[in-house]
């Protein structure tokens, strides 16, 4: 007997269809709610530079504390996805071989105790060939504050380039030490971008060697008075006096530490707004003479790894956490302002990711307290690395320059 489909069957079938549709939609909705693979900074404000640079034989690192903002990075789990290097407790680290030349995706995720991804950032690891720029004559001007004034990272750049397969680098600038005439810089302790653009003092500049304290109190090297005695930035004249009339092939700026030193959460952005006016002026000063010069914005380095260093220098006047917040915000703003402008020969140089802020800052040995003979080591300089830290900055600068000298630009 043929069964007839009545009204009740139709209703039941319709209900089933609706239930199946509802379940299917619920499944789609559940999948859509899964964590996205797109980068997001999260509450810890995770931030990677767009490019990480490396060269065979040179160790390159990403120290996790240097790319996020949190009081205790040990409370989360960092997870790197990259076909190169290895992940350790506090860093990703990599010493490339010659066959590693090329470019690779780099993803950093951060997970909480429940294994939930709370932040994700992406970058590209660019490994230059060992022989990139071999034999090419290259001039480099390094501009900065006390970190440049120390001369360690510019000197290290020269030393690295002595090895076979590297460019022949000549540094541009004044000579702080008579016994090291090849070390030329424009770095002055305590200076800001504003000091370089407005700090004019009358009197002839001595372009030879002299006491650094005299240089520190002198006029900005880029300011010259016109026929009416009005000072203005004149990079063309600077190049005539210091580089045979030619614009440098590379100009780098490592500035910002002194601008943000006394800032807090309420004032940091206004301070950075003011700083960028002068930073922009320095960049345009160079571009006004040569659009071919590659300009490197060295991202401001993070502070020493513990409060001990700030207590040693500033007693109770400044916490490491506040300075770290200021520094991280500066890096965020620099990346927003100067990132994505490689077509203008303006580049971000991520010296901050490669700096070991725990082991490569100065330390002081002493008893743990007045009632014990047991001694230990405490960090004792908040913002100036040890020689080893400066060498890491020089490594980062070297790797960036080598990447710019690759013929095919990957």
CSV table of C-alpha atoms in Angstrom, one decimal:
chain,number,residue,atom,x,y,z
A,1,UNK,CA,0.0,0.0,0.0
A,2,UNK,CA,1.3,3.4,-0.9
A,3,UNK,CA,1.6,5.7,2.1
A,4,UNK,CA,0.1,9.2,1.7
A,5,UNK,CA,2.0,12.1,2.9
A,6,UNK,CA,-0.2,14.2,5.1
A,7,UNK,CA,0.0,17.5,6.8
A,8,UNK,CA,1.7,16.0,9.9
A,9,UNK,CA,4.5,14.5,7.9
A,10,UNK,CA,5.1,17.8,6.1
A,11,UNK,CA,5.4,19.6,9.4
A,12,UNK,CA,7.8,17.0,10.8
A,13,UNK,CA,10.0,17.1,7.7
A,14,UNK,CA,10.0,20.9,7.9
A,15,UNK,CA,11.0,20.8,11.5
A,16,UNK,CA,13.9,18.4,10.8
A,17,UNK,CA,15.1,20.6,7.9
A,18,UNK,CA,15.1,23.7,10.2
A,19,UNK,CA,16.9,21.8,13.0
A,20,UNK,CA,19.6,20.6,10.5
A,21,UNK,CA,19.9,24.1,9.1
A,22,UNK,CA,20.2,25.5,12.7
A,23,UNK,CA,22.9,22.9,13.6
A,24,UNK,CA,24.8,23.6,10.4
A,25,UNK,CA,24.7,27.4,11.0
A,26,UNK,CA,25.8,26.8,14.6
A,27,UNK,CA,28.8,24.9,13.3
A,28,UNK,CA,29.7,27.6,10.9
A,29,UNK,CA,29.3,30.1,13.7
A,30,UNK,CA,31.6,28.1,15.9
A,31,UNK,CA,34.2,27.9,13.2
A,32,UNK,CA,34.0,31.6,12.6
A,33,UNK,CA,34.6,32.2,16.3
A,34,UNK,CA,37.8,30.3,16.4
A,35,UNK,CA,41.0,32.5,16.9
A,36,UNK,CA,42.0,34.2,13.7
A,37,UNK,CA,45.5,33.8,12.3
A,38,UNK,CA,45.8,37.5,11.6
A,39,UNK,CA,48.3,39.4,13.8
A,40,UNK,CA,47.0,41.2,16.8
A,41,UNK,CA,48.9,43.0,19.6
A,42,UNK,CA,46.7,42.0,22.5
A,43,UNK,CA,46.9,43.5,25.9
A,44,UNK,CA,50.6,42.9,26.0
A,45,UNK,CA,51.1,45.1,22.9
A,46,UNK,CA,53.2,42.5,21.0
A,47,UNK,CA,55.1,44.2,18.2
A,48,UNK,CA,57.6,42.8,15.7
A,49,UNK,CA,59.5,44.9,13.1
A,50,UNK,CA,58.5,44.1,9.5
A,51,UNK,CA,62.0,42.7,8.8
A,52,UNK,CA,64.6,40.8,10.8
A,53,UNK,CA,68.0,40.9,9.3
A,54,UNK,CA,70.7,38.3,9.5
A,55,UNK,CA,74.1,37.4,7.9
A,56,UNK,CA,75.9,34.0,7.9
A,57,UNK,CA,78.2,33.6,10.9
A,58,UNK,CA,76.5,36.4,13.0
A,59,UNK,CA,74.2,35.4,15.8
A,60,UNK,CA,70.8,37.1,15.5
A,61,UNK,CA,68.2,37.1,18.3
A,62,UNK,CA,64.7,38.1,19.2
A,63,UNK,CA,64.5,38.6,22.9
A,64,UNK,CA,60.8,38.1,23.8
A,65,UNK,CA,60.8,40.7,26.6
A,66,UNK,CA,62.0,43.3,24.1
A,67,UNK,CA,58.9,43.0,21.8
A,68,UNK,CA,56.1,43.1,24.3
A,69,UNK,CA,54.9,45.1,27.3
A,70,UNK,CA,54.4,43.2,30.4
A,71,UNK,CA,55.9,43.2,33.9
A,72,UNK,CA,56.5,39.5,34.0
A,73,UNK,CA,57.1,37.8,30.6
A,74,UNK,CA,57.7,34.5,32.4
A,75,UNK,CA,54.0,34.3,33.2
A,76,UNK,CA,53.2,33.5,29.5
A,77,UNK,CA,54.5,31.1,26.8
A,78,UNK,CA,56.2,32.4,23.7
A,79,UNK,CA,55.9,30.3,20.6
A,80,UNK,CA,57.9,31.0,17.4
A,81,UNK,CA,57.1,29.5,14.0
A,82,UNK,CA,60.0,29.8,11.7
A,83,UNK,CA,62.0,27.2,9.6
A,84,UNK,CA,65.2,28.8,10.8
A,85,UNK,CA,66.8,29.2,14.3
A,86,UNK,CA,65.7,27.7,17.6
A,87,UNK,CA,63.5,28.8,20.4
A,88,UNK,CA,64.8,29.1,23.9
A,89,UNK,CA,63.3,30.3,27.2
A,90,UNK,CA,63.9,34.0,26.7
A,91,UNK,CA,64.7,34.3,23.0
A,92,UNK,CA,64.6,32.9,19.5
A,93,UNK,CA,68.2,32.7,18.2
A,94,UNK,CA,69.9,31.9,14.9
A,95,UNK,CA,73.4,31.8,13.4
A,96,UNK,CA,72.8,31.4,9.6
A,97,UNK,CA,75.0,29.3,7.3
A,98,UNK,CA,75.8,30.4,3.8
A,99,UNK,CA,73.0,28.1,2.4
A,100,UNK,CA,70.4,29.9,4.5
A,101,UNK,CA,70.5,33.1,2.4
A,102,UNK,CA,66.9,34.1,1.5
A,103,UNK,CA,63.7,35.2,3.2
A,104,UNK,CA,61.5,33.3,5.6
A,105,UNK,CA,58.2,33.9,7.4
A,106,UNK,CA,58.5,34.5,11.1
A,107,UNK,CA,55.5,34.3,13.4
A,108,UNK,CA,55.5,34.8,17.2
A,109,UNK,CA,52.5,33.8,19.3
A,110,UNK,CA,51.9,34.3,23.0
A,111,UNK,CA,49.8,32.0,25.0
A,112,UNK,CA,48.4,32.2,28.6
A,113,UNK,CA,48.1,29.5,31.2
A,114,UNK,CA,45.0,28.2,29.5
A,115,UNK,CA,46.9,27.8,26.2
A,116,UNK,CA,44.8,30.6,24.7
A,117,UNK,CA,46.6,32.7,22.1
A,118,UNK,CA,46.6,36.3,23.6
A,119,UNK,CA,48.8,38.0,20.9
A,120,UNK,CA,50.3,37.2,17.5
A,121,UNK,CA,52.9,39.2,15.4
A,122,UNK,CA,54.5,38.5,12.1
A,123,UNK,CA,57.8,39.5,10.4
A,124,UNK,CA,60.1,38.3,7.6
A,125,UNK,CA,63.6,37.0,8.3
A,126,UNK,CA,66.0,38.2,5.7
A,127,UNK,CA,69.3,36.5,5.5
A,128,UNK,CA,71.8,38.2,3.2
A,129,UNK,CA,74.5,36.2,1.5
A,130,UNK,CA,77.9,36.2,3.2
A,131,UNK,CA,79.5,38.1,0.2
A,132,UNK,CA,76.8,40.8,-0.1
A,133,UNK,CA,78.4,44.0,-1.1
A,134,UNK,CA,81.9,42.5,-1.2
A,135,UNK,CA,84.5,45.1,-2.0
A,136,UNK,CA,82.0,47.9,-2.4
A,137,UNK,CA,83.1,51.3,-1.1
A,138,UNK,CA,80.5,52.4,1.5
A,139,UNK,CA,80.3,55.5,3.7
A,140,UNK,CA,78.2,55.5,6.9
A,141,UNK,CA,77.2,58.4,9.1
A,142,UNK,CA,75.9,57.4,12.6
A,143,UNK,CA,74.0,60.1,14.4
A,144,UNK,CA,72.8,59.7,18.0
A,145,UNK,CA,73.1,60.3,21.7
A,146,UNK,CA,75.4,58.7,24.3
A,147,UNK,CA,74.9,55.2,22.9
A,148,UNK,CA,76.5,56.4,19.7
A,149,UNK,CA,79.0,58.6,21.6
A,150,UNK,CA,80.4,55.5,23.2
A,151,UNK,CA,81.7,54.6,19.6
A,152,UNK,CA,81.5,50.8,20.3
A,153,UNK,CA,78.9,49.9,17.8
A,154,UNK,CA,80.3,52.0,14.9
A,155,UNK,CA,83.8,50.6,15.6
A,156,UNK,CA,82.3,47.1,15.6
A,157,UNK,CA,80.8,47.7,12.2
A,158,UNK,CA,84.2,48.6,10.9
A,159,UNK,CA,85.7,45.5,12.4
A,160,UNK,CA,83.1,43.2,11.0
A,161,UNK,CA,83.6,44.7,7.5
A,162,UNK,CA,87.3,43.8,7.6
A,163,UNK,CA,86.5,40.2,6.9
A,164,UNK,CA,86.6,38.9,3.4
A,165,UNK,CA,83.4,39.3,1.4
A,166,UNK,CA,82.3,42.6,3.0
A,167,UNK,CA,82.1,46.2,1.8
A,168,UNK,CA,84.9,48.6,2.5
A,169,UNK,CA,83.3,50.9,5.1
A,170,UNK,CA,84.4,54.5,5.9
A,171,UNK,CA,82.7,56.2,8.8
A,172,UNK,CA,81.7,59.9,8.4
A,173,UNK,CA,81.8,62.5,11.2
A,174,UNK,CA,84.1,63.9,13.8
A,175,UNK,CA,86.9,61.9,15.5
A,176,UNK,CA,86.5,61.6,19.2
A,177,UNK,CA,89.8,59.9,19.8
A,178,UNK,CA,93.2,60.9,18.3
A,179,UNK,CA,94.5,57.3,18.6
A,180,UNK,CA,91.5,56.0,16.5
A,181,UNK,CA,91.2,58.3,13.5
A,182,UNK,CA,89.0,55.8,11.6
A,183,UNK,CA,86.2,56.0,14.2
A,184,UNK,CA,84.1,59.0,13.1
A,185,UNK,CA,80.6,59.7,14.5
A,186,UNK,CA,78.1,62.4,15.3
A,187,UNK,CA,77.0,61.1,18.7
A,188,UNK,CA,76.7,63.3,21.9
A,189,UNK,CA,75.7,62.2,25.4
A,190,UNK,CA,72.3,63.7,26.4
A,191,UNK,CA,71.4,65.0,23.0
A,192,UNK,CA,68.0,64.8,21.4
A,193,UNK,CA,66.7,65.3,17.8
A,194,UNK,CA,65.9,68.8,18.8
A,195,UNK,CA,69.5,69.5,19.8
A,196,UNK,CA,70.6,68.5,16.4
A,197,UNK,CA,68.2,70.7,14.6
A,198,UNK,CA,68.2,73.8,16.9
A,199,UNK,CA,71.4,73.6,19.1
A,200,UNK,CA,73.5,76.3,17.4
A,201,UNK,CA,76.4,78.1,19.0
A,202,UNK,CA,78.7,80.6,17.3
A,203,UNK,CA,82.3,79.8,16.7
A,204,UNK,CA,84.3,77.8,14.2
A,205,UNK,CA,84.0,74.0,14.5
A,206,UNK,CA,87.2,72.1,14.7
A,207,UNK,CA,86.8,69.1,12.4
A,208,UNK,CA,89.8,67.3,13.9
A,209,UNK,CA,90.2,65.5,17.1
A,210,UNK,CA,89.6,67.1,20.5
A,211,UNK,CA,88.2,66.4,24.0
A,212,UNK,CA,84.7,64.8,23.8
A,213,UNK,CA,83.5,67.2,26.4
A,214,UNK,CA,84.2,70.2,24.1
A,215,UNK,CA,82.3,68.5,21.3
A,216,UNK,CA,79.4,67.7,23.6
A,217,UNK,CA,79.1,71.4,24.4
A,218,UNK,CA,79.5,72.5,20.8
A,219,UNK,CA,77.0,73.5,18.2
A,220,UNK,CA,75.1,71.0,16.2
A,221,UNK,CA,77.3,69.6,13.4
A,222,UNK,CA,74.5,70.2,10.9
A,223,UNK,CA,73.8,73.9,11.6
A,224,UNK,CA,75.5,76.7,9.8
A,225,UNK,CA,74.9,80.4,9.8
A,226,UNK,CA,74.0,82.1,6.5
A,227,UNK,CA,75.3,85.5,5.3
A,228,UNK,CA,72.9,87.2,7.8
A,229,UNK,CA,74.1,85.1,10.7
A,230,UNK,CA,70.9,83.0,10.8
A,231,UNK,CA,71.6,79.3,11.5
A,232,UNK,CA,70.0,76.6,9.4
A,233,UNK,CA,70.4,72.9,8.6
A,234,UNK,CA,72.9,72.6,5.8
A,235,UNK,CA,73.7,69.0,5.1
A,236,UNK,CA,75.3,69.8,1.8
A,237,UNK,CA,78.0,71.9,3.5
A,238,UNK,CA,78.4,69.2,6.2
A,239,UNK,CA,79.1,66.7,3.4
A,240,UNK,CA,81.7,69.1,1.8
A,241,UNK,CA,83.5,69.4,5.1
A,242,UNK,CA,83.3,65.8,6.3
A,243,UNK,CA,82.8,63.5,3.2
A,244,UNK,CA,84.5,65.2,0.3
A,245,UNK,CA,81.3,66.8,-0.9
A,246,UNK,CA,79.4,63.4,-1.3
A,247,UNK,CA,76.4,62.4,0.6
A,248,UNK,CA,76.9,59.3,2.7
A,249,UNK,CA,75.6,56.0,1.4
A,250,UNK,CA,74.0,55.3,4.7
A,251,UNK,CA,72.8,57.6,7.5
A,252,UNK,CA,71.5,56.1,10.8
A,253,UNK,CA,69.7,57.8,13.7
A,254,UNK,CA,69.7,56.3,17.2
A,255,UNK,CA,67.7,59.0,19.1
A,256,UNK,CA,64.8,59.1,21.5
A,257,UNK,CA,66.1,57.9,24.8
A,258,UNK,CA,66.7,61.4,26.2
A,259,UNK,CA,63.4,62.7,24.9
A,260,UNK,CA,61.3,60.1,26.7
A,261,UNK,CA,63.4,59.8,29.9
A,262,UNK,CA,61.0,61.8,32.1
A,263,UNK,CA,57.8,60.9,30.4
A,264,UNK,CA,54.8,59.1,31.9
A,265,UNK,CA,51.7,57.5,30.5
A,266,UNK,CA,49.9,60.9,30.3
A,267,UNK,CA,52.7,62.8,28.6
A,268,UNK,CA,54.5,60.3,26.4
A,269,UNK,CA,52.5,60.9,23.2
A,270,UNK,CA,52.8,64.7,23.4
A,271,UNK,CA,56.5,64.4,24.0
A,272,UNK,CA,56.8,62.0,21.0
A,273,UNK,CA,54.8,64.4,18.8
A,274,UNK,CA,57.3,67.1,19.6
A,275,UNK,CA,60.3,64.8,19.0
A,276,UNK,CA,59.1,63.7,15.6
A,277,UNK,CA,59.0,67.2,14.3
A,278,UNK,CA,62.8,67.4,14.8
A,279,UNK,CA,63.4,63.7,13.8
A,280,UNK,CA,61.5,64.4,10.5
A,281,UNK,CA,63.6,67.5,9.9
A,282,UNK,CA,66.8,65.4,10.2
A,283,UNK,CA,65.5,62.8,7.8
A,284,UNK,CA,64.4,65.5,5.3
A,285,UNK,CA,67.8,67.2,5.7
A,286,UNK,CA,69.5,64.1,4.4
A,287,UNK,CA,66.8,63.5,1.7
A,288,UNK,CA,67.2,67.1,0.5
A,289,UNK,CA,70.8,66.4,-0.5
A,290,UNK,CA,70.5,62.8,-1.7
A,291,UNK,CA,67.4,60.6,-2.3
A,292,UNK,CA,69.8,57.7,-2.8
A,293,UNK,CA,71.1,57.7,0.7
A,294,UNK,CA,69.6,54.9,2.7
A,295,UNK,CA,68.4,56.2,6.0
A,296,UNK,CA,68.1,53.8,9.0
A,297,UNK,CA,65.8,54.6,11.9
A,298,UNK,CA,67.4,52.5,14.7
A,299,UNK,CA,64.5,51.6,17.0
A,300,UNK,CA,65.1,52.7,20.5
A,301,UNK,CA,66.8,50.1,22.7
A,302,UNK,CA,65.0,48.7,25.8
A,303,UNK,CA,66.3,49.3,29.3
A,304,UNK,CA,68.3,47.0,31.5
A,305,UNK,CA,66.4,43.9,32.6
A,306,UNK,CA,65.8,44.7,36.3
A,307,UNK,CA,64.9,47.5,38.6
A,308,UNK,CA,68.3,47.1,40.2
A,309,UNK,CA,69.9,49.1,37.4
A,310,UNK,CA,67.4,52.0,37.9
A,311,UNK,CA,67.9,52.0,41.6
A,312,UNK,CA,71.6,52.2,41.1
A,313,UNK,CA,71.3,55.2,38.8
A,314,UNK,CA,68.2,57.1,39.9
A,315,UNK,CA,67.5,55.8,43.4
A,316,UNK,CA,63.7,56.2,43.7
A,317,UNK,CA,63.4,58.8,40.9
A,318,UNK,CA,62.5,56.4,38.0
A,319,UNK,CA,61.3,52.9,37.7
A,320,UNK,CA,62.4,50.5,35.0
A,321,UNK,CA,58.7,49.7,34.3
A,322,UNK,CA,57.9,53.3,33.4
A,323,UNK,CA,60.9,53.7,31.2
A,324,UNK,CA,60.1,50.4,29.5
A,325,UNK,CA,56.6,51.7,28.9
A,326,UNK,CA,58.0,54.9,27.4
A,327,UNK,CA,60.5,53.0,25.2
A,328,UNK,CA,57.8,50.5,23.9
A,329,UNK,CA,55.5,53.3,23.0
A,330,UNK,CA,58.3,55.1,21.2
A,331,UNK,CA,58.9,51.9,19.1
A,332,UNK,CA,55.2,51.6,18.4
A,333,UNK,CA,55.1,55.2,17.2
A,334,UNK,CA,58.3,55.0,15.2
A,335,UNK,CA,57.0,51.9,13.4
A,336,UNK,CA,53.7,53.7,12.6
A,337,UNK,CA,55.5,56.8,11.3
A,338,UNK,CA,58.5,55.4,9.5
A,339,UNK,CA,57.5,51.8,8.6
A,340,UNK,CA,56.5,50.8,5.1
A,341,UNK,CA,58.7,53.6,3.5
A,342,UNK,CA,61.4,51.5,2.0
A,343,UNK,CA,60.6,52.9,-1.4
A,344,UNK,CA,61.8,56.2,0.0
A,345,UNK,CA,65.0,54.6,1.1
A,346,UNK,CA,63.8,54.9,4.7
A,347,UNK,CA,64.2,51.8,6.8
A,348,UNK,CA,63.5,50.5,10.3
A,349,UNK,CA,66.6,48.9,11.8
A,350,UNK,CA,65.5,46.5,14.7
A,351,UNK,CA,68.5,46.9,17.0
A,352,UNK,CA,66.2,46.6,20.0
A,353,UNK,CA,65.2,42.9,19.4
A,354,UNK,CA,68.8,41.6,19.4
A,355,UNK,CA,69.9,43.2,22.7
A,356,UNK,CA,70.2,40.9,25.8
A,357,UNK,CA,69.0,43.3,28.5
A,358,UNK,CA,69.8,40.9,31.4
A,359,UNK,CA,73.4,39.7,30.5
A,360,UNK,CA,74.7,42.5,28.3
A,361,UNK,CA,74.2,45.5,30.6
A,362,UNK,CA,76.8,46.6,33.3
A,363,UNK,CA,76.8,44.8,36.6
A,364,UNK,CA,78.2,45.4,40.1
A,365,UNK,CA,79.3,42.7,42.5
A,366,UNK,CA,78.6,43.0,46.2
A,367,UNK,CA,76.9,41.4,49.2
A,368,UNK,CA,73.2,40.8,48.9
A,369,UNK,CA,72.6,42.8,52.1
A,370,UNK,CA,74.5,44.2,55.1
A,371,UNK,CA,74.1,41.1,57.2
A,372,UNK,CA,75.5,38.5,54.8
A,373,UNK,CA,78.9,37.6,53.4
A,374,UNK,CA,77.2,36.1,50.4
A,375,UNK,CA,77.8,38.2,47.3
A,376,UNK,CA,76.0,38.5,44.0
A,377,UNK,CA,75.7,40.5,40.9
A,378,UNK,CA,73.2,43.3,40.2
A,379,UNK,CA,72.6,45.3,37.1
A,380,UNK,CA,73.7,48.9,37.7
A,381,UNK,CA,73.1,50.9,34.5
A,382,UNK,CA,69.6,51.5,33.3
A,383,UNK,CA,70.0,52.6,29.7
A,384,UNK,CA,73.6,52.1,28.6
A,385,UNK,CA,74.6,48.5,27.6
A,386,UNK,CA,77.9,46.9,28.4
A,387,UNK,CA,80.4,46.5,25.6
A,388,UNK,CA,78.8,43.2,24.8
A,389,UNK,CA,75.4,44.9,24.4
A,390,UNK,CA,76.9,47.5,22.1
A,391,UNK,CA,78.4,44.7,20.0
A,392,UNK,CA,74.9,43.3,19.5
A,393,UNK,CA,73.7,46.7,18.3
A,394,UNK,CA,76.6,46.7,15.9
A,395,UNK,CA,75.7,43.2,14.7
A,396,UNK,CA,72.2,44.4,13.9
A,397,UNK,CA,73.4,47.4,12.0
A,398,UNK,CA,75.9,45.3,10.0
A,399,UNK,CA,73.2,42.8,9.0
A,400,UNK,CA,70.9,45.6,7.9
A,401,UNK,CA,73.6,47.2,5.7
A,402,UNK,CA,74.5,43.9,4.2
A,403,UNK,CA,70.8,43.3,3.3
A,404,UNK,CA,70.7,46.6,1.5
A,405,UNK,CA,73.7,45.6,-0.6
A,406,UNK,CA,72.2,42.5,-2.0
A,407,UNK,CA,71.8,43.0,-5.8
A,408,UNK,CA,68.4,41.3,-6.2
A,409,UNK,CA,66.9,42.6,-3.0
A,410,UNK,CA,65.4,39.1,-2.6
